[in-house]
Coordinates of C-alpha atoms and ligand atoms in Angstrom, one line a residue:
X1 CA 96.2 74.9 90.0
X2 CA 93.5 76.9 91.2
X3 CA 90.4 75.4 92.3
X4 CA 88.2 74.1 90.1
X5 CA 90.8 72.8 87.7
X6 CA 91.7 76.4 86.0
X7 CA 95.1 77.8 86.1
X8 CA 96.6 81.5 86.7
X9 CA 96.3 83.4 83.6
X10 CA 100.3 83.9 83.9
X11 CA 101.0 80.2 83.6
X12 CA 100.0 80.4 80.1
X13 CA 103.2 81.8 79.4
X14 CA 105.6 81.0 81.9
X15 CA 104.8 76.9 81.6
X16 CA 104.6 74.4 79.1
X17 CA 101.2 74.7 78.1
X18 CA 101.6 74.9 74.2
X19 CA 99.2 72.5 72.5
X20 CA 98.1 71.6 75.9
X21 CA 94.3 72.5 77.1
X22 CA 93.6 74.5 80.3
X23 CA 91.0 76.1 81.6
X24 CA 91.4 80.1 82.3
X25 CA 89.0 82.4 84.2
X26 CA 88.4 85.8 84.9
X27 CA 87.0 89.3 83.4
X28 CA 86.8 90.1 80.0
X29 CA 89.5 93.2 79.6
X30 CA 88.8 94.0 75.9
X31 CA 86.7 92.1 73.5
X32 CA 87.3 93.0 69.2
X33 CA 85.9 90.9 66.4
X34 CA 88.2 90.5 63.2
X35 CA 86.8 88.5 60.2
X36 CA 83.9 85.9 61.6
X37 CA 86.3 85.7 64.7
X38 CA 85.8 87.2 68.3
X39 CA 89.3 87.9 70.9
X40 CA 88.8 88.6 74.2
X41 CA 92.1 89.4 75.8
X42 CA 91.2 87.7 79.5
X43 CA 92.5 89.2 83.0
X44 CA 92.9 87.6 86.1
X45 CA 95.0 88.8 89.2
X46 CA 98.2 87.7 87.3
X47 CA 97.6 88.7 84.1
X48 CA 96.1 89.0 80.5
X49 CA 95.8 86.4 77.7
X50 CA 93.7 86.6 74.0
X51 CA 91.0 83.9 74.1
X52 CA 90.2 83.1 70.4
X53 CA 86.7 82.2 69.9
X54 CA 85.9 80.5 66.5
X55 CA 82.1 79.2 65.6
X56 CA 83.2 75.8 64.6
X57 CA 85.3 74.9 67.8
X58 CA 82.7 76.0 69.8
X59 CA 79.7 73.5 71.2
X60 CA 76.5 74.0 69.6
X61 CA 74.5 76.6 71.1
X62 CA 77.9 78.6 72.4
X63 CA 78.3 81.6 69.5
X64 CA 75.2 83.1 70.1
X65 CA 76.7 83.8 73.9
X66 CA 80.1 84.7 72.8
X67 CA 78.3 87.3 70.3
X68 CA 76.8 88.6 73.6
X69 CA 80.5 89.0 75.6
X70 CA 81.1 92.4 76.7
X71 CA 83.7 93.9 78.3
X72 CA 83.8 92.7 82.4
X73 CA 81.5 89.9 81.7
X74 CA 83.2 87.0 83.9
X75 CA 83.8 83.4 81.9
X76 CA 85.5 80.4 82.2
X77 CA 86.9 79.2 79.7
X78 CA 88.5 76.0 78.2
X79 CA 90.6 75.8 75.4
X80 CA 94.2 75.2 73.6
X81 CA 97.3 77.1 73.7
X82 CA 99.2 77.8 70.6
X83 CA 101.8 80.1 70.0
X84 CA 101.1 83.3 68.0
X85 CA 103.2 86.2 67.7
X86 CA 100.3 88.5 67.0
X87 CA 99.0 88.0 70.8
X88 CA 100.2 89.6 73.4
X89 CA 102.7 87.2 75.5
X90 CA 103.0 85.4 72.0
X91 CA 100.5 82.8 72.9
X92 CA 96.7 82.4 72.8
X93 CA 94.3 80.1 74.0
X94 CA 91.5 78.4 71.0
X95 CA 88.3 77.8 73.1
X96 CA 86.4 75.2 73.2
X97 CA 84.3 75.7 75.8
X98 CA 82.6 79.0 77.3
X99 CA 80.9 79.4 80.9
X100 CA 79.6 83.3 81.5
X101 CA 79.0 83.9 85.0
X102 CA 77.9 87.3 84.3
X103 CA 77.5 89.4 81.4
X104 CA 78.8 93.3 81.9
X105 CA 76.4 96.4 80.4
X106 CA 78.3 98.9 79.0
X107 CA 81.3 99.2 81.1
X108 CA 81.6 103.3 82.5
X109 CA 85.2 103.5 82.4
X110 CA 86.7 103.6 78.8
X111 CA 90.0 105.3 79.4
X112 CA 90.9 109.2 79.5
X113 CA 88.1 109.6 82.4
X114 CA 88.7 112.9 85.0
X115 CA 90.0 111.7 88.3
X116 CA 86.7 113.0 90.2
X117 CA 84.6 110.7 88.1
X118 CA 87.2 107.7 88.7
X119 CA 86.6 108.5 92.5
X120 CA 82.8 108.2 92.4
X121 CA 83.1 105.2 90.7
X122 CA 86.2 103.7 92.8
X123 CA 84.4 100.2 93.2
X124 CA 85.4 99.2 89.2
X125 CA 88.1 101.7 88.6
X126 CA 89.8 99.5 91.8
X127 CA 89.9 96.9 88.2
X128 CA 92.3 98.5 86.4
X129 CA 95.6 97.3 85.9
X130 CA 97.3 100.7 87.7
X131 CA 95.6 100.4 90.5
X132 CA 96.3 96.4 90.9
X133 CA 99.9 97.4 89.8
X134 CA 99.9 99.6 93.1
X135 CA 98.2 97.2 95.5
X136 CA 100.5 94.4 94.4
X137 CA 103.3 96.9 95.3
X138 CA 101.8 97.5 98.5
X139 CA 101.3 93.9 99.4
X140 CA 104.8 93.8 98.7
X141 CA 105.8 96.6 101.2
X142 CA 103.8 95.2 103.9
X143 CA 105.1 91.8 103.8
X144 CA 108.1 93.0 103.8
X145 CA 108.2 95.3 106.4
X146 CA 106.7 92.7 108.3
X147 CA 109.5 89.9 107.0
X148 CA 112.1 92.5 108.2
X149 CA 110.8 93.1 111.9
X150 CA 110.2 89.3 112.7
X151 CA 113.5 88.4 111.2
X152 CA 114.8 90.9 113.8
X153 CA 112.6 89.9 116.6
X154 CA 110.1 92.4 117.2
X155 CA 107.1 91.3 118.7
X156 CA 103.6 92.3 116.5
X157 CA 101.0 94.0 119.2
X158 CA 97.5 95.1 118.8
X159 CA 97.0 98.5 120.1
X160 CA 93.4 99.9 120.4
X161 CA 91.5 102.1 117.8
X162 CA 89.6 103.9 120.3
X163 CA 91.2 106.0 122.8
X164 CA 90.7 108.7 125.7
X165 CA 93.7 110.7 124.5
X166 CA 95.7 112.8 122.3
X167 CA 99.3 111.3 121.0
X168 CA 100.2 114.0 117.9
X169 CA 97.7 117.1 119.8
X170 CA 94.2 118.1 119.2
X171 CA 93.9 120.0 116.2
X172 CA 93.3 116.7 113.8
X173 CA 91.7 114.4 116.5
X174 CA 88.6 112.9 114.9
X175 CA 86.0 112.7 117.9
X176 CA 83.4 109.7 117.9
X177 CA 80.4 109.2 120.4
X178 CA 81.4 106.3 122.6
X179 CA 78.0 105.2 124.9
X180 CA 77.4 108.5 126.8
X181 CA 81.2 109.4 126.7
X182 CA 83.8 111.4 124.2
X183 CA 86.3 109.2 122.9
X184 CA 89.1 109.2 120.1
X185 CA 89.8 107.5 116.8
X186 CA 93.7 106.7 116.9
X187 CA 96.4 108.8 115.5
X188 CA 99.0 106.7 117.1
X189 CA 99.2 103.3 118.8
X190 CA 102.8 105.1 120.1
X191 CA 101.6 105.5 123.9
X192 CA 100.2 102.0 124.3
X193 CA 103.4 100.5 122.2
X194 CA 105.3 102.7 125.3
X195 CA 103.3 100.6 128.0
X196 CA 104.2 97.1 125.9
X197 CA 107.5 97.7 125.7
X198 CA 107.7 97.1 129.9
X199 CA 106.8 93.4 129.4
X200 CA 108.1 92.9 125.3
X201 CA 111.2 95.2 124.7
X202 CA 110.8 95.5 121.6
X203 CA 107.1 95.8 119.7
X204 CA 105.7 96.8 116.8
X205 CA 101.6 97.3 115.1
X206 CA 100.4 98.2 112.1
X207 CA 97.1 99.6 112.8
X208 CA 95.1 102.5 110.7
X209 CA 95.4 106.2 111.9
X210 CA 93.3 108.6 111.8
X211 CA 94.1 112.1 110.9
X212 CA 91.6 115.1 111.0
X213 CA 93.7 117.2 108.8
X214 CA 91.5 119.6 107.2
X215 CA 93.3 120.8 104.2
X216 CA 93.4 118.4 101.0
X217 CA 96.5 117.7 100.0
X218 CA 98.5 115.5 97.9
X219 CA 100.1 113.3 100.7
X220 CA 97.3 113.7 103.2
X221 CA 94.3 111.2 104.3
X222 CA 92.5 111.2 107.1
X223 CA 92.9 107.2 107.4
X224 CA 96.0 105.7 106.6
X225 CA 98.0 102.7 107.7
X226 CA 100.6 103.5 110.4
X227 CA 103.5 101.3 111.0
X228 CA 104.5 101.9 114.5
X229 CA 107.9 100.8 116.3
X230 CA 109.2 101.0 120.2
X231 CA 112.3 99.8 121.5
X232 CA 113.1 99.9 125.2
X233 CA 116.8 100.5 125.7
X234 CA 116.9 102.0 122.1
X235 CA 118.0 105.4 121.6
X236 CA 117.4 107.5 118.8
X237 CA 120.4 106.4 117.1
X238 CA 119.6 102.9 117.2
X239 CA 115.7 103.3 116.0
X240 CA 117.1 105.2 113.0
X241 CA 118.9 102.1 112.1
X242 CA 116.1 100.1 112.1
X243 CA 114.0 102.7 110.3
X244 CA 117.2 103.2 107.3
X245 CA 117.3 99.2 107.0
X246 CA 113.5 98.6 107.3
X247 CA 113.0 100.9 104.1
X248 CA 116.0 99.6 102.7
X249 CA 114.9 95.8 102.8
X250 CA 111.2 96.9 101.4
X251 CA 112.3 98.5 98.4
X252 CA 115.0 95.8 97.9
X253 CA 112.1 93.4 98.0
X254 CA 110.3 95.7 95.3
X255 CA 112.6 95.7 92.8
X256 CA 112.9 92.3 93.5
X257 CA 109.4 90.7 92.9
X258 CA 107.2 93.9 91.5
X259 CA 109.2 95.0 88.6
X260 CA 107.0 94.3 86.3
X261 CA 104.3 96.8 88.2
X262 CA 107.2 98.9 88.5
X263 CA 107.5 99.2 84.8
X264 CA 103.8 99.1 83.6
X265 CA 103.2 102.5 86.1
X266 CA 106.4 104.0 84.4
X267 CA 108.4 104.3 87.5
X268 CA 112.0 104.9 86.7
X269 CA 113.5 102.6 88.9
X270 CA 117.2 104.2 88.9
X271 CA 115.7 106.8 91.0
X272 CA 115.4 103.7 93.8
X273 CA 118.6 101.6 93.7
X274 CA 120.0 104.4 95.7
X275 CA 117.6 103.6 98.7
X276 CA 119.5 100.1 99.0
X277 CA 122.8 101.1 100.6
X278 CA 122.3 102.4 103.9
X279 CA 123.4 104.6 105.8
X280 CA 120.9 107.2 104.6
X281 CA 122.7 110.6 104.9
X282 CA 121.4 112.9 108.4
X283 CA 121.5 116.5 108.8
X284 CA 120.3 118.4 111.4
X285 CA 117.4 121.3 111.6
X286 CA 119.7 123.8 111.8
X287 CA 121.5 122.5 108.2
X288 CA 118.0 122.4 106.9
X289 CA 117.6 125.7 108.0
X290 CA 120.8 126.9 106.5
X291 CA 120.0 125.3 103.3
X292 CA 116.8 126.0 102.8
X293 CA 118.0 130.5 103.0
X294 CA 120.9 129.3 101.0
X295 CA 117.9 127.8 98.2
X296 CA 115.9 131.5 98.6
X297 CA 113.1 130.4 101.5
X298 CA 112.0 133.0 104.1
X299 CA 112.4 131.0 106.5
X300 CA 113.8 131.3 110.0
X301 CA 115.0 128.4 113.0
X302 CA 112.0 127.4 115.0
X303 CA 109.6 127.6 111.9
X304 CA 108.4 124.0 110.9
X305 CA 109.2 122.3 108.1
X306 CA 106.6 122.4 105.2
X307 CA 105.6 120.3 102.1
X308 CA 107.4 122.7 99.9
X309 CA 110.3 123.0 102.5
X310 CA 111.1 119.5 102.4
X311 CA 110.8 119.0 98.5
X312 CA 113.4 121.8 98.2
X313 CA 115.7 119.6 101.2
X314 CA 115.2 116.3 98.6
X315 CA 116.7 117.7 95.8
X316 CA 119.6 117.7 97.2
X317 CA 119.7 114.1 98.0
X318 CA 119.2 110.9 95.6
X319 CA 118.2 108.8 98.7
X320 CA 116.4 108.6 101.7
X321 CA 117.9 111.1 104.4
X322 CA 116.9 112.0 107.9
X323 CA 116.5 115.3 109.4
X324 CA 117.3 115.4 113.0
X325 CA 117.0 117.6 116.3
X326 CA 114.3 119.9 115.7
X327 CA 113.1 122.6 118.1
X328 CA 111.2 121.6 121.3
X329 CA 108.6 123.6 120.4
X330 CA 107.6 122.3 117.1
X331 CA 107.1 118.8 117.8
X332 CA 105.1 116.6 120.3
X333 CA 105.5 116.8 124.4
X334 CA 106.5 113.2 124.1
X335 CA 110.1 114.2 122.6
X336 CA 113.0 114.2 125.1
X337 CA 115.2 117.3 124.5
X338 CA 119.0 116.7 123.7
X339 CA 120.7 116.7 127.3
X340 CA 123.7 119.2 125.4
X341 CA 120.8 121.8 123.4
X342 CA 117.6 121.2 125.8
X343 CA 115.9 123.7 123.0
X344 CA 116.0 121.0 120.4
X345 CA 114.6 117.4 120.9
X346 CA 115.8 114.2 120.1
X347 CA 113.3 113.6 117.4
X348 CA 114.1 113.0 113.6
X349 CA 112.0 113.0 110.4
X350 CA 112.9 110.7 107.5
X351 CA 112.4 111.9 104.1
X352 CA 112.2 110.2 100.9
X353 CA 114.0 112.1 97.8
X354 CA 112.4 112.9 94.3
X355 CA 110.2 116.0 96.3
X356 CA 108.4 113.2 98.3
X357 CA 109.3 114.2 101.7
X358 CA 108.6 112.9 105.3
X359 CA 107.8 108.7 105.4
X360 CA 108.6 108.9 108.8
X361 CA 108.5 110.6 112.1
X362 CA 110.7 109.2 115.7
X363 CA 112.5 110.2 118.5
X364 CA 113.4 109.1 121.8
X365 CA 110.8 109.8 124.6
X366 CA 110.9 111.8 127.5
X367 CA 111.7 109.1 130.1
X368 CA 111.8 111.3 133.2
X369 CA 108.7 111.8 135.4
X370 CA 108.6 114.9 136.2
X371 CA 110.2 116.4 132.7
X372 CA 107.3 115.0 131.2
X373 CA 104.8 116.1 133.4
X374 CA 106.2 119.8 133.0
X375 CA 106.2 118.8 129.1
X376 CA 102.4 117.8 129.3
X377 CA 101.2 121.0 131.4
X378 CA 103.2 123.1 128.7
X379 CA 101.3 121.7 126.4
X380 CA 98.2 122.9 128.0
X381 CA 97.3 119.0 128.4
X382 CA 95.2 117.3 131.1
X383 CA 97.9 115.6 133.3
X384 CA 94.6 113.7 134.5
X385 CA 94.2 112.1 131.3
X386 CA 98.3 110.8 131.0
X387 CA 98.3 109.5 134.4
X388 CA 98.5 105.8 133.2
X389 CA 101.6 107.1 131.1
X390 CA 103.4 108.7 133.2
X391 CA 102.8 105.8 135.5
X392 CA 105.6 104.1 133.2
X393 CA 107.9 106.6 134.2
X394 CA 107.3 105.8 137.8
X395 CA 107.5 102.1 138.0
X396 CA 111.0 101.4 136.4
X397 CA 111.4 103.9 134.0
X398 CA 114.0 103.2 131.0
X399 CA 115.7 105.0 128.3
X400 CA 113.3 103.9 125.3
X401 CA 112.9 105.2 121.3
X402 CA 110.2 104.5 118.8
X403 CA 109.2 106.2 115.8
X404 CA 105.3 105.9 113.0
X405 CA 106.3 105.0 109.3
X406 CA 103.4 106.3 106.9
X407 CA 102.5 102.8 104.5
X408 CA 101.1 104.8 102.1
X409 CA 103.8 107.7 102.0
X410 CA 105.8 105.0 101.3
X411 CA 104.0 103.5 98.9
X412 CA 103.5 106.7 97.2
X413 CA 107.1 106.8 96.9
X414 CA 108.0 103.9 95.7
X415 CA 105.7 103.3 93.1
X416 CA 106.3 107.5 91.8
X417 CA 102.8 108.4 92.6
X418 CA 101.4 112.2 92.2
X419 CA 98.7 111.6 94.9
X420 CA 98.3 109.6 98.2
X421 CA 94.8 108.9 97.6
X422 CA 95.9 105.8 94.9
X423 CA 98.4 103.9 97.6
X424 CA 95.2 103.0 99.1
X425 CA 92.0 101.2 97.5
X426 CA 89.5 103.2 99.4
X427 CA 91.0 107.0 100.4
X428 CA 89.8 108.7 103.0
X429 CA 90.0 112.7 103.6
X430 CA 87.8 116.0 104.1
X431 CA 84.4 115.6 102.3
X432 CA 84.9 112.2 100.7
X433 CA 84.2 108.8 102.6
X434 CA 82.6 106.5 99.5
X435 CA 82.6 104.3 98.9
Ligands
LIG501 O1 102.7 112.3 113.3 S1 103.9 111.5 112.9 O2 105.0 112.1 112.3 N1 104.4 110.7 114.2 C1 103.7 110.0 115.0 O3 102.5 109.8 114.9 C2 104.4 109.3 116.1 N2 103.5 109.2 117.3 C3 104.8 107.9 115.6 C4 105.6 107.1 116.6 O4 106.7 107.6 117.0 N3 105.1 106.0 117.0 O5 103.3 110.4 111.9 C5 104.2 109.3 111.5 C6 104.1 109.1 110.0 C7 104.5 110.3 109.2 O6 105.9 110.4 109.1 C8 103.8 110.1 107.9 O7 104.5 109.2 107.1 C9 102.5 109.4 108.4 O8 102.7 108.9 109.7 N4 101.4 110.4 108.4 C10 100.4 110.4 107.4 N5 100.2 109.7 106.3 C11 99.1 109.9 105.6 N6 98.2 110.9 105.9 C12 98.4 111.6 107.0 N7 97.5 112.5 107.3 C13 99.5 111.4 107.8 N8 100.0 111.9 109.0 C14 101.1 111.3 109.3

């Protein structure tokens, strides 16, 4: 029961309710008149049902407003359930009573609109059943991600948003004005997770990161939800375990409780049973490398890996698959090189098949005072500004491994979206920040 007395739209169907009077609420999804009759199929966050308006149920004083009801007007609305094959679900509700809380003019969305205009008007195109679909399936992800690291004893930590520093290097750094100083929106909570790990072991945050990235792209924002884990003691190995069963449990959970979104957004979900069994396969850089000249790329070792690089690597996988040990100089100072190849790092990418590509990027970190200090001058860094981190390598350093899973990559790829900007409500990148 919700409050007030009405019930979930969805309980019409899935309980005893026929010949039984409830109350329903919510937004009026489509409204037809046939014969002297008007049908409102009603939608609330669970569902859709046909209200059936007839004059002579109706109190005196009522048919004038029903004449009125347009679609996303919101009502209340009590009535009787019968069974009807004609409505969708196979039951309707016969009302009897009709509250409007507001009427709706002409609604601006009417199907078939171009995706620039569903942008501007992303406050009611946010109603549609797709994009509910997708933040249902999101919901879903998050609670189980989270489900998955308390279960295995991770402790949740709130890193900061703003920051004095770099973590992924300065090219996409958004810069904010902070009293008469420069500071940093976050594109990783990874250094401060480093410091928790000294008291916790094992921590994790969910925080949003912020990416400058100035070309628009289809897997791109410039504020998305980071998942972010750090393990002392944990080697690479062992964090790509958790990231393999992690993803594994979430889409599990998917096709467990969001099948129905699944299905209304036309995912084939065949193309995600594979993702359950882990171990996901692993090559290395070099094997990328080798496959990617054996598919036709120009492409040599030490070049990074691409967009169209990694959807070539996917087809030849039907689940999630990590690539490992890339060059030093590719990826962040942070990396700690293999002690048998120091030109490559210990440092891995996950990547999700079907052309989706990187979900996720770890590695074990540089845990040697000095090596990182080299690392950060290479870099052309400030060792000024990483004092406090290096710090951790002085006081009792220890062997530790994390890696940053992208929520909305993820989402993106479970739900078989074309674009990142719908696995979140309100996207964020170059020249767009409404609403
Ligand atoms: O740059 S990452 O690969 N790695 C890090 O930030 C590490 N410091 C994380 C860590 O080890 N704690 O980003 C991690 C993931 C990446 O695999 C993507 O899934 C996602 O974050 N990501 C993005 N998602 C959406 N939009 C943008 N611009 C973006 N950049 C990274």
């Amino acid at each position: 029961m919700l409050c007030g007395g009405a019930i979930e739209v969805r309980k019409v169907f899935t309980e005893d309710t026929v010949g039984k009077e409830v109350t329903v609420r919510g937004w009026v999804h489509r409204v037809f008149k046939v014969g002297g009759k008007v049908f409102a199929w009603v939608r609330d966050p669970t569902g859709v049902v046909q209200v059936v308006f007839e004059k002579s149920s109706l109190p005196e004083g009522t048919w004038p407003q029903v004449k009125k009801l347009t679609r996303e007007s919101s009502l209340e609305v009590r009535g009787v359930v019968r069974e009807d094959p004609r409505a969708p679900g196979g039951r309707e509700v016969l009302a009897k009573t009709l509250k409007v809380y507001g009427f709706s003019p002409p609604f601006p969305i009417r199907g078939k609109e171009e995706i620039e205009f569903l942008l501007d008007i992303r406050h009611l195109w946010l109603r549609s059943r797709r994009m509910t679909a997708i933040m249902k399936i999101k919901h879903t992800i998050l609670k189980a991600l989270r489900e998955w690291l308390l279960r295995e004893g991770w402790w949740e930590v709130t890193p900061p948003i703003l920051t004095g520093s770099a973590v992924e290097g300065g090219a996409t750094l958004f810069e904010v004005k902070y009293f008469d100083k420069k500071a940093y929106l976050s594109q990783s909570a990874q250094l401060y997770l480093e410091v928790l790990i000294y008291s916790l072991g094992k921590v994790w945050s969910l925080t949003p990161s912020f990416r400058a990235e100035k070309s628009r792209t289809r897997r791109h924002l410039s504020e998305y939800w980071h998942l972010e884990i750090e393990g002392a003691w944990y080697d690479m190995e062992d964090t790509m375990k958790v990231a393999e069963e992690m993803v594994a449990y979430a889409v599990r959970k998917v096709l467990e409780e969001r099948r129905e979104e699944l299905e209304f957004l036309g995912r084939d979900v065949s193309k995600l049973e594979p993702a359950l069994e882990t171990p996901y396969p692993k090559i290395t850089y070099d094997e990328a490398i080798e496959r990617l000249k054996a598919k036709g790329f120009n492409i040599e070792w030490g070049d990074d890996l691409g967009a169209d690089e990694e959807r070539a690597l996917t087809q030849d996988f039907e689940k999630p698959f990590f690539v490992t040990h890339f060059p030093k100089h590719i990826k962040a100072f942070y990396m700690k090189p293999d002690p048998k190849r120091p030109e490559v790092v210990l440092g891995y990418d996950l990547l999700a098949p079907e052309g989706y590509g990187e979900i996720i990027g770890g590695s074990q970190r540089e845990d040697d005072y000095d090596k990182l200090l080299q690392r950060i001058k290479e870099e052309g860094l400030n060792p000024k500004d990483y004092e406090w981190y290096l710090d951790l390598r002085k006081y009792g350093t220890v062997p530790h491994s994390g890696f940053g899973l992208g929520v909305e990559r993820l989402v993106m790829w479970v739900a078989g979206l074309d674009h990142i900007r719908d696995a979140t409500p309100f996207p964020r990148w170059r020249g767009r920040i409404y609403p």
